[in-house]
Amino acid sequence: MKNHNLYKAKFAFTTLLILANIHNSHNANADSNINFYGILDYGIAYKTNYNFQANNSTNSTHNSKHNFAINSNQRNGSRLGIKANEVINNNLSLFFTLERGLYLDTGKDFAGFNRQSLLGLNINKKHNIYGGLVYTPYYNIIYQFDPFEDGTIGNYRNLKGDYLQIADANLPLNNDLRNVRNPVRANNALYYSFQNKTDYFDYNFDVLYTNKLLNKTDYENSNYKLFNFALMLKQDNKYKVAFSYFLSKSNGYKSEKINQQTKLKLENYTLGFNYNITKNLILNSYFSLDKIHFPYLQIQQKNTILIKNALLGFTLKTNNFGVFKLSYQNSFTNNKNIKNTQQFAIGNDYYINKRFLIYSAFSYIKNNDNRFATISDALNSGNNYQKAFQTGITYFF
């Protein structure tokens, strides 16, 4: 099995290298453009989990755990990829992207082109139609309104993509809704985007549909469907505003061992707004609402949970000290069993040049009772209080 996996990994990377060299050896068509690109990320992180649990008596239990780690994929996921664009005529071009993730700390890579694998057409330089494993409109929009973008410390997914564990005997334990509440990628997807400019602003409209939302092993036997559209308006150096809506439905696991409790319907409404206070100071904000509906489940006489998530942040660009980032998030619900949680984060990105970045970030999460928001996208258990600091380097090519 190990030899088989090693063979698949070598085959995939050999394919990447062969395709990357096509452009150098193919001189017949000047309208063909194939580029090899990548991101390498490596650093260190120190995390502290502090748990407080009140007993029925006057005594209380206090537990703390410290963790120091050398990691890759902290601020950015390390990856290797190929992008291509083939101009057919003035009104039509073909493009594809193949992208594979890897770990610098262990030298291992993911199976297949797990980050992106898509093929599509561009029509009249305004319409894009493509399919495959793609990023969702929701993800493409929401990370633009978070100062920490998609990093593992300080970002929106620490709260938005948390484990939704509820102290209710009727709900399956460890009911992991991270990829349902936070659909970063979608398999078997069809994607359409439209871009245009007016005298006042630029805008783009994106829509996606898939009948298989998740690519996690745990969900390969489940039947998720996702519909997602987003609209963004922006004016350079002034403002950016966007709205996203997605509807996700699950008909439950196909396995006979799981009953109807795995069925759910989720709706998400997200509004983001960035405003340039000055040339170098940007106000970042977003608000999102999750409506999670369990048709066959009553949680304290309710089968619909509302989760509200809000972020307020600032991004400050300086000439000599890089980019400073600050954000505060709050997540709260209408259900007594799912308590509020908060996150405060501060960080800095210092670019040595356009390709080489030194980053640092600090994040603090406060959980209430059994809410399981957690630093680093659930890599740690969701304790009541969590602190984390990371620093590292990223190289873009």
CSV table of C-alpha atoms in Angstrom, one decimal:
chain,number,residue,atom,x,y,z
A,1,MET,CA,0.0,0.0,0.0
A,2,LYS,CA,2.8,2.4,0.9
A,3,ASN,CA,4.6,1.7,-2.5
A,4,HIS,CA,1.3,2.2,-4.3
A,5,ASN,CA,0.7,5.6,-2.7
A,6,LEU,CA,4.3,6.6,-3.4
A,7,TYR,CA,3.8,5.6,-7.0
A,8,LYS,CA,0.7,7.7,-7.3
A,9,ALA,CA,2.4,10.7,-5.7
A,10,LYS,CA,5.4,10.4,-8.0
A,11,PHE,CA,3.1,10.0,-11.0
A,12,ALA,CA,1.1,13.2,-10.1
A,13,PHE,CA,4.1,15.4,-9.7
A,14,THR,CA,5.7,14.0,-12.8
A,15,THR,CA,2.6,15.0,-14.7
A,16,LEU,CA,2.8,18.5,-13.2
A,17,LEU,CA,6.4,18.9,-14.4
A,18,ILE,CA,5.7,17.6,-17.8
A,19,LEU,CA,2.7,19.9,-18.3
A,20,ALA,CA,4.7,22.8,-16.9
A,21,ASN,CA,7.4,22.3,-19.6
A,22,ILE,CA,4.9,22.2,-22.5
A,23,HIS,CA,5.1,26.0,-22.8
A,24,ASN,CA,8.8,25.9,-23.2
A,25,SER,CA,8.8,23.2,-25.9
A,26,HIS,CA,5.6,24.3,-27.7
A,27,ASN,CA,6.6,27.1,-30.1
A,28,ALA,CA,3.9,26.6,-32.7
A,29,ASN,CA,1.1,28.5,-31.0
A,30,ALA,CA,1.9,31.9,-29.5
A,31,ASP,CA,-1.6,32.2,-28.1
A,32,SER,CA,-1.1,29.4,-25.7
A,33,ASN,CA,-0.1,30.3,-22.2
A,34,ILE,CA,0.8,27.7,-19.6
A,35,ASN,CA,2.2,28.7,-16.2
A,36,PHE,CA,3.6,26.7,-13.3
A,37,TYR,CA,3.1,28.3,-9.9
A,38,GLY,CA,3.3,27.5,-6.2
A,39,ILE,CA,3.2,28.6,-2.6
A,40,LEU,CA,5.6,27.3,0.1
A,41,ASP,CA,4.7,28.0,3.7
A,42,TYR,CA,6.6,27.0,6.9
A,43,GLY,CA,6.7,28.3,10.5
A,44,ILE,CA,6.2,27.7,14.2
A,45,ALA,CA,3.2,28.0,16.4
A,46,TYR,CA,2.7,28.0,20.2
A,47,LYS,CA,-0.8,27.2,21.5
A,48,THR,CA,-2.4,27.2,24.9
A,49,ASN,CA,-5.8,25.6,25.6
A,50,TYR,CA,-7.3,26.4,29.0
A,51,ASN,CA,-10.4,24.5,30.1
A,52,PHE,CA,-12.8,25.4,32.9
A,53,GLN,CA,-15.6,23.1,33.9
A,54,ALA,CA,-17.8,23.7,36.9
A,55,ASN,CA,-18.9,20.7,38.9
A,56,ASN,CA,-22.2,20.2,40.7
A,57,SER,CA,-20.3,21.0,44.0
A,58,THR,CA,-18.5,24.1,44.9
A,59,ASN,CA,-15.3,22.6,43.4
A,60,SER,CA,-14.2,23.3,39.8
A,61,THR,CA,-11.9,21.7,37.4
A,62,HIS,CA,-9.1,23.6,35.6
A,63,ASN,CA,-7.1,22.0,32.9
A,64,SER,CA,-4.5,23.6,30.7
A,65,LYS,CA,-2.5,22.3,27.7
A,66,HIS,CA,0.5,23.8,26.0
A,67,ASN,CA,1.5,22.9,22.5
A,68,PHE,CA,4.6,23.9,20.5
A,69,ALA,CA,4.7,22.8,16.9
A,70,ILE,CA,6.7,23.3,13.7
A,71,ASN,CA,4.2,23.4,10.9
A,72,SER,CA,3.7,24.1,7.2
A,73,ASN,CA,0.5,25.5,5.8
A,74,GLN,CA,0.0,28.1,8.5
A,75,ARG,CA,-0.8,31.4,6.7
A,76,ASN,CA,-1.1,29.8,3.3
A,77,GLY,CA,-1.6,26.3,2.2
A,78,SER,CA,1.5,25.0,0.4
A,79,ARG,CA,0.8,24.0,-3.1
A,80,LEU,CA,2.0,23.3,-6.6
A,81,GLY,CA,-0.1,24.0,-9.7
A,82,ILE,CA,-0.5,24.7,-13.3
A,83,LYS,CA,-2.7,27.3,-15.0
A,84,ALA,CA,-3.3,27.4,-18.7
A,85,ASN,CA,-5.2,29.7,-21.1
A,86,GLU,CA,-5.6,28.9,-24.8
A,87,VAL,CA,-7.0,31.7,-27.0
A,88,ILE,CA,-9.3,30.2,-29.6
A,89,ASN,CA,-10.4,33.5,-31.2
A,90,ASN,CA,-11.2,37.1,-30.1
A,91,ASN,CA,-14.3,36.0,-28.3
A,92,LEU,CA,-13.4,32.6,-26.9
A,93,SER,CA,-10.7,31.1,-24.8
A,94,LEU,CA,-10.2,27.8,-22.9
A,95,PHE,CA,-8.6,27.6,-19.5
A,96,PHE,CA,-7.8,25.0,-16.9
A,97,THR,CA,-6.2,24.8,-13.4
A,98,LEU,CA,-4.7,21.8,-11.7
A,99,GLU,CA,-3.5,22.3,-8.1
A,100,ARG,CA,-2.1,19.9,-5.6
A,101,GLY,CA,-1.4,20.5,-1.9
A,102,LEU,CA,1.6,19.4,0.1
A,103,TYR,CA,3.2,19.5,3.5
A,104,LEU,CA,6.7,20.9,3.8
A,105,ASP,CA,7.1,19.7,7.4
A,106,THR,CA,6.8,16.0,6.4
A,107,GLY,CA,7.4,16.1,2.7
A,108,LYS,CA,4.1,14.4,2.1
A,109,ASP,CA,1.5,15.5,-0.4
A,110,PHE,CA,-2.2,15.2,-0.8
A,111,ALA,CA,-3.9,12.6,-3.1
A,112,GLY,CA,-4.6,13.9,-6.6
A,113,PHE,CA,-5.2,17.6,-7.5
A,114,ASN,CA,-7.1,18.1,-4.3
A,115,ARG,CA,-7.1,21.9,-4.1
A,116,GLN,CA,-8.4,22.7,-7.6
A,117,SER,CA,-9.0,20.8,-10.8
A,118,LEU,CA,-11.2,22.6,-13.3
A,119,LEU,CA,-11.7,23.2,-17.0
A,120,GLY,CA,-13.7,26.0,-18.6
A,121,LEU,CA,-14.4,28.6,-21.2
A,122,ASN,CA,-14.2,32.4,-21.2
A,123,ILE,CA,-16.7,34.1,-23.6
A,124,ASN,CA,-16.3,37.7,-24.7
A,125,LYS,CA,-13.8,38.2,-21.8
A,126,LYS,CA,-16.8,38.6,-19.5
A,127,HIS,CA,-18.4,35.2,-19.0
A,128,ASN,CA,-16.6,32.2,-17.4
A,129,ILE,CA,-18.2,28.8,-17.4
A,130,TYR,CA,-16.2,25.9,-15.8
A,131,GLY,CA,-16.6,22.8,-13.8
A,132,GLY,CA,-14.7,20.4,-11.6
A,133,LEU,CA,-13.3,20.8,-8.0
A,134,VAL,CA,-13.6,24.5,-7.5
A,135,TYR,CA,-13.7,27.2,-4.8
A,136,THR,CA,-17.2,28.3,-3.9
A,137,PRO,CA,-18.5,31.9,-4.5
A,138,TYR,CA,-19.0,32.1,-0.7
A,139,TYR,CA,-15.4,31.4,-0.1
A,140,ASN,CA,-14.1,33.6,-2.8
A,141,ILE,CA,-16.0,36.5,-1.3
A,142,ILE,CA,-15.8,36.1,2.5
A,143,TYR,CA,-12.0,35.8,2.8
A,144,GLN,CA,-11.7,39.2,1.1
A,145,PHE,CA,-13.4,40.8,4.1
A,146,ASP,CA,-11.3,39.2,6.8
A,147,PRO,CA,-7.9,40.9,7.5
A,148,PHE,CA,-6.4,37.4,8.2
A,149,GLU,CA,-7.9,36.0,4.9
A,150,ASP,CA,-7.5,32.2,5.1
A,151,GLY,CA,-4.7,31.8,7.6
A,152,THR,CA,-5.0,29.3,10.4
A,153,ILE,CA,-4.8,31.8,13.3
A,154,GLY,CA,-7.2,34.7,13.5
A,155,ASN,CA,-9.3,33.9,10.5
A,156,TYR,CA,-13.1,33.7,10.2
A,157,ARG,CA,-13.2,29.9,10.0
A,158,ASN,CA,-12.0,29.5,13.6
A,159,LEU,CA,-15.5,30.6,14.6
A,160,LYS,CA,-17.5,30.2,11.4
A,161,GLY,CA,-16.2,26.7,10.7
A,162,ASP,CA,-16.4,25.4,14.2
A,163,TYR,CA,-17.6,22.0,15.3
A,164,LEU,CA,-21.3,22.3,16.2
A,165,GLN,CA,-21.4,20.0,19.2
A,166,ILE,CA,-24.7,20.3,21.2
A,167,ALA,CA,-25.3,18.8,24.6
A,168,ASP,CA,-28.5,17.0,23.5
A,169,ALA,CA,-28.9,13.3,23.5
A,170,ASN,CA,-30.9,13.4,20.3
A,171,LEU,CA,-28.2,14.9,18.2
A,172,PRO,CA,-25.4,12.7,16.9
A,173,LEU,CA,-22.2,13.2,18.9
A,174,ASN,CA,-19.5,15.2,17.1
A,175,ASN,CA,-21.9,16.3,14.5
A,176,ASP,CA,-19.2,18.0,12.3
A,177,LEU,CA,-20.8,20.8,10.2
A,178,ARG,CA,-17.6,22.6,9.4
A,179,ASN,CA,-17.6,22.0,5.7
A,180,VAL,CA,-21.4,22.4,5.5
A,181,ARG,CA,-21.4,25.8,7.3
A,182,ASN,CA,-18.2,26.8,5.6
A,183,PRO,CA,-18.1,25.3,2.0
A,184,VAL,CA,-14.6,26.2,0.8
A,185,ARG,CA,-14.6,23.8,-2.2
A,186,ALA,CA,-17.2,21.9,-4.1
A,187,ASN,CA,-16.8,18.7,-6.0
A,188,ASN,CA,-18.6,17.9,-9.3
A,189,ALA,CA,-19.5,21.5,-9.6
A,190,LEU,CA,-20.7,23.8,-12.3
A,191,TYR,CA,-19.6,27.4,-12.0
A,192,TYR,CA,-20.6,30.6,-13.9
A,193,SER,CA,-19.2,34.0,-13.3
A,194,PHE,CA,-19.9,37.3,-15.1
A,195,GLN,CA,-17.6,40.4,-14.8
A,196,ASN,CA,-18.3,43.9,-16.0
A,197,LYS,CA,-17.4,47.6,-15.4
A,198,THR,CA,-19.5,50.8,-15.3
A,199,ASP,CA,-18.6,54.4,-14.9
A,200,TYR,CA,-19.2,54.1,-11.1
A,201,PHE,CA,-18.0,50.7,-10.1
A,202,ASP,CA,-16.9,47.2,-11.1
A,203,TYR,CA,-19.1,44.2,-10.4
A,204,ASN,CA,-19.1,40.5,-10.7
A,205,PHE,CA,-21.8,37.9,-10.3
A,206,ASP,CA,-21.0,34.2,-9.5
A,207,VAL,CA,-23.2,31.2,-9.2
A,208,LEU,CA,-22.4,27.5,-8.4
A,209,TYR,CA,-24.3,24.2,-8.2
A,210,THR,CA,-23.2,20.8,-7.2
A,211,ASN,CA,-24.8,17.6,-6.1
A,212,LYS,CA,-21.7,16.6,-4.1
A,213,LEU,CA,-20.5,19.3,-1.8
A,214,LEU,CA,-17.8,17.7,0.3
A,215,ASN,CA,-14.6,15.9,-0.5
A,216,LYS,CA,-13.9,14.7,3.0
A,217,THR,CA,-13.7,10.9,3.5
A,218,ASP,CA,-16.3,11.1,6.3
A,219,TYR,CA,-18.8,12.4,3.8
A,220,GLU,CA,-18.1,10.4,0.7
A,221,ASN,CA,-21.2,8.3,1.3
A,222,SER,CA,-23.4,11.3,2.0
A,223,ASN,CA,-25.7,13.1,-0.4
A,224,TYR,CA,-25.1,16.9,-0.2
A,225,LYS,CA,-26.4,19.4,-2.7
A,226,LEU,CA,-25.2,23.1,-2.8
A,227,PHE,CA,-26.5,26.1,-4.6
A,228,ASN,CA,-24.5,29.3,-4.1
A,229,PHE,CA,-24.6,32.7,-5.7
A,230,ALA,CA,-22.7,35.9,-4.9
A,231,LEU,CA,-22.7,39.5,-6.1
A,232,MET,CA,-19.8,41.9,-5.5
A,233,LEU,CA,-19.5,45.7,-6.2
A,234,LYS,CA,-16.2,47.6,-5.8
A,235,GLN,CA,-14.5,50.8,-6.6
A,236,ASP,CA,-10.8,50.8,-6.5
A,237,ASN,CA,-9.3,52.5,-3.4
A,238,LYS,CA,-12.7,53.4,-2.1
A,239,TYR,CA,-15.0,50.5,-1.1
A,240,LYS,CA,-16.0,46.9,-1.7
A,241,VAL,CA,-19.4,45.4,-0.8
A,242,ALA,CA,-20.6,41.8,-1.5
A,243,PHE,CA,-23.6,39.5,-0.7
A,244,SER,CA,-23.6,35.7,-0.8
A,245,TYR,CA,-26.4,33.2,-0.3
A,246,PHE,CA,-26.1,29.5,-0.3
A,247,LEU,CA,-28.5,26.6,0.3
A,248,SER,CA,-27.1,23.3,1.3
A,249,LYS,CA,-29.3,20.2,1.6
A,250,SER,CA,-28.4,16.7,2.9
A,251,ASN,CA,-30.5,13.6,2.5
A,252,GLY,CA,-28.4,11.8,5.0
A,253,TYR,CA,-25.7,9.1,4.8
A,254,LYS,CA,-26.3,6.2,2.5
A,255,SER,CA,-25.1,3.9,5.2
A,256,GLU,CA,-27.9,2.0,6.9
A,257,LYS,CA,-26.2,2.5,10.3
A,258,ILE,CA,-27.1,6.2,10.3
A,259,ASN,CA,-30.7,7.3,10.7
A,260,GLN,CA,-32.7,10.3,9.6
A,261,GLN,CA,-31.0,12.5,12.1
A,262,THR,CA,-28.2,13.2,9.6
A,263,LYS,CA,-30.7,14.9,7.3
A,264,LEU,CA,-30.5,18.7,7.3
A,265,LYS,CA,-31.0,21.9,5.3
A,266,LEU,CA,-28.8,24.9,5.8
A,267,GLU,CA,-29.2,28.4,4.5
A,268,ASN,CA,-26.5,31.1,4.8
A,269,TYR,CA,-26.7,34.8,4.2
A,270,THR,CA,-23.4,36.8,4.2
A,271,LEU,CA,-22.9,40.5,3.7
A,272,GLY,CA,-19.3,41.9,3.5
A,273,PHE,CA,-18.2,45.5,3.5
A,274,ASN,CA,-14.7,47.0,3.1
A,275,TYR,CA,-14.1,50.8,3.2
A,276,ASN,CA,-10.8,52.6,2.6
A,277,ILE,CA,-10.7,55.2,5.4
A,278,THR,CA,-7.5,56.5,4.0
A,279,LYS,CA,-5.2,55.3,1.3
A,280,ASN,CA,-3.4,52.9,3.7
A,281,LEU,CA,-6.2,52.2,6.3
A,282,ILE,CA,-9.0,49.8,5.4
A,283,LEU,CA,-12.1,49.0,7.5
A,284,ASN,CA,-13.0,45.3,7.2
A,285,SER,CA,-16.4,43.8,8.2
A,286,TYR,CA,-18.9,41.1,7.5
A,287,PHE,CA,-22.1,39.7,9.0
A,288,SER,CA,-23.4,36.2,8.3
A,289,LEU,CA,-26.5,34.3,9.3
A,290,ASP,CA,-26.8,30.5,9.3
A,291,LYS,CA,-30.2,28.8,9.4
A,292,ILE,CA,-29.7,25.1,10.2
A,293,HIS,CA,-32.8,23.0,9.9
A,294,PHE,CA,-33.0,19.5,11.3
A,295,PRO,CA,-36.4,18.1,10.0
A,296,TYR,CA,-36.5,15.1,12.2
A,297,LEU,CA,-34.8,16.5,15.3
A,298,GLN,CA,-36.2,18.6,18.2
A,299,ILE,CA,-33.7,20.5,20.3
A,300,GLN,CA,-35.5,22.0,23.2
A,301,GLN,CA,-38.7,22.2,21.1
A,302,LYS,CA,-36.9,23.7,18.1
A,303,ASN,CA,-35.6,22.0,15.0
A,304,THR,CA,-34.0,25.2,13.5
A,305,ILE,CA,-30.9,26.8,14.8
A,306,LEU,CA,-29.9,30.4,14.0
A,307,ILE,CA,-26.2,31.2,14.2
A,308,LYS,CA,-25.1,34.8,13.7
A,309,ASN,CA,-21.5,35.7,13.0
A,310,ALA,CA,-20.0,39.2,12.9
A,311,LEU,CA,-16.5,40.5,12.2
A,312,LEU,CA,-15.0,44.0,12.6
A,313,GLY,CA,-11.4,44.6,11.6
A,314,PHE,CA,-8.8,46.9,10.3
A,315,THR,CA,-5.9,46.6,7.8
A,316,LEU,CA,-3.1,49.2,8.0
A,317,LYS,CA,-0.4,49.3,5.2
A,318,THR,CA,2.9,51.0,6.1
A,319,ASN,CA,5.9,51.7,4.0
A,320,ASN,CA,8.6,50.3,6.4
A,321,PHE,CA,6.8,47.9,8.8
A,322,GLY,CA,4.6,45.9,6.5
A,323,VAL,CA,0.9,45.3,6.9
A,324,PHE,CA,-0.8,45.3,10.3
A,325,LYS,CA,-4.0,43.4,10.9
A,326,LEU,CA,-6.6,43.5,13.7
A,327,SER,CA,-10.0,41.9,14.0
A,328,TYR,CA,-12.7,41.0,16.5
A,329,GLN,CA,-15.4,38.3,15.9
A,330,ASN,CA,-18.5,37.3,17.8
A,331,SER,CA,-20.7,34.3,17.1
A,332,PHE,CA,-24.0,33.8,18.9
A,333,THR,CA,-27.2,31.7,18.5
A,334,ASN,CA,-30.9,31.5,19.4
A,335,ASN,CA,-30.4,28.1,21.1
A,336,LYS,CA,-29.6,27.8,24.8
A,337,ASN,CA,-27.4,24.7,24.2
A,338,ILE,CA,-25.1,26.5,21.8
A,339,LYS,CA,-23.4,29.4,23.6
A,340,ASN,CA,-21.6,32.4,22.3
A,341,THR,CA,-18.0,32.6,21.4
A,342,GLN,CA,-15.5,35.4,20.6
A,343,GLN,CA,-12.2,35.8,18.9
A,344,PHE,CA,-9.6,38.6,19.0
A,345,ALA,CA,-6.6,38.6,16.6
A,346,ILE,CA,-3.7,40.8,15.7
A,347,GLY,CA,-1.0,40.2,13.2
A,348,ASN,CA,1.6,41.5,10.7
A,349,ASP,CA,2.7,40.6,7.2
A,350,TYR,CA,6.1,41.9,6.1
A,351,TYR,CA,7.1,41.5,2.5
A,352,ILE,CA,10.8,41.3,1.8
A,353,ASN,CA,9.9,41.5,-1.9
A,354,LYS,CA,6.9,40.5,-4.0
A,355,ARG,CA,7.6,36.8,-3.5
A,356,PHE,CA,9.0,36.5,0.0
A,357,LEU,CA,6.8,37.1,3.1
A,358,ILE,CA,7.4,37.0,6.8
A,359,TYR,CA,4.2,36.8,8.9
A,360,SER,CA,3.2,36.7,12.5
A,361,ALA,CA,-0.2,36.4,14.2
A,362,PHE,CA,-1.8,36.1,17.7
A,363,SER,CA,-5.3,34.9,18.4
A,364,TYR,CA,-7.4,34.6,21.5
A,365,ILE,CA,-10.7,32.7,21.6
A,366,LYS,CA,-13.2,32.7,24.4
A,367,ASN,CA,-15.7,29.9,24.4
A,368,ASN,CA,-18.8,29.7,26.6
A,369,ASP,CA,-19.8,26.4,28.0
A,370,ASN,CA,-20.1,23.7,25.3
A,371,ARG,CA,-19.4,25.9,22.2
A,372,PHE,CA,-16.5,24.4,20.3
A,373,ALA,CA,-15.0,27.2,18.2
A,374,THR,CA,-11.3,26.6,18.1
A,375,ILE,CA,-8.0,28.0,16.8
A,376,SER,CA,-6.5,26.5,13.6
A,377,ASP,CA,-9.8,25.2,12.2
A,378,ALA,CA,-10.4,22.5,14.8
A,379,LEU,CA,-6.9,21.1,15.0
A,380,ASN,CA,-7.3,21.4,18.8
A,381,SER,CA,-10.2,20.6,21.0
A,382,GLY,CA,-12.4,23.5,21.7
A,383,ASN,CA,-11.5,24.5,25.2
A,384,ASN,CA,-13.0,27.5,27.0
A,385,TYR,CA,-10.0,29.7,26.4
A,386,GLN,CA,-7.4,29.4,23.7
A,387,LYS,CA,-4.4,31.5,22.9
A,388,ALA,CA,-2.0,31.0,19.9
A,389,PHE,CA,0.9,32.7,18.4
A,390,GLN,CA,2.5,31.8,15.1
A,391,THR,CA,5.3,33.1,12.9
A,392,GLY,CA,6.7,31.9,9.6
A,393,ILE,CA,7.7,32.5,6.1
A,394,THR,CA,5.9,32.2,2.8
A,395,TYR,CA,7.4,32.1,-0.7
A,396,PHE,CA,5.3,32.7,-3.8
A,397,PHE,CA,6.4,31.7,-7.3
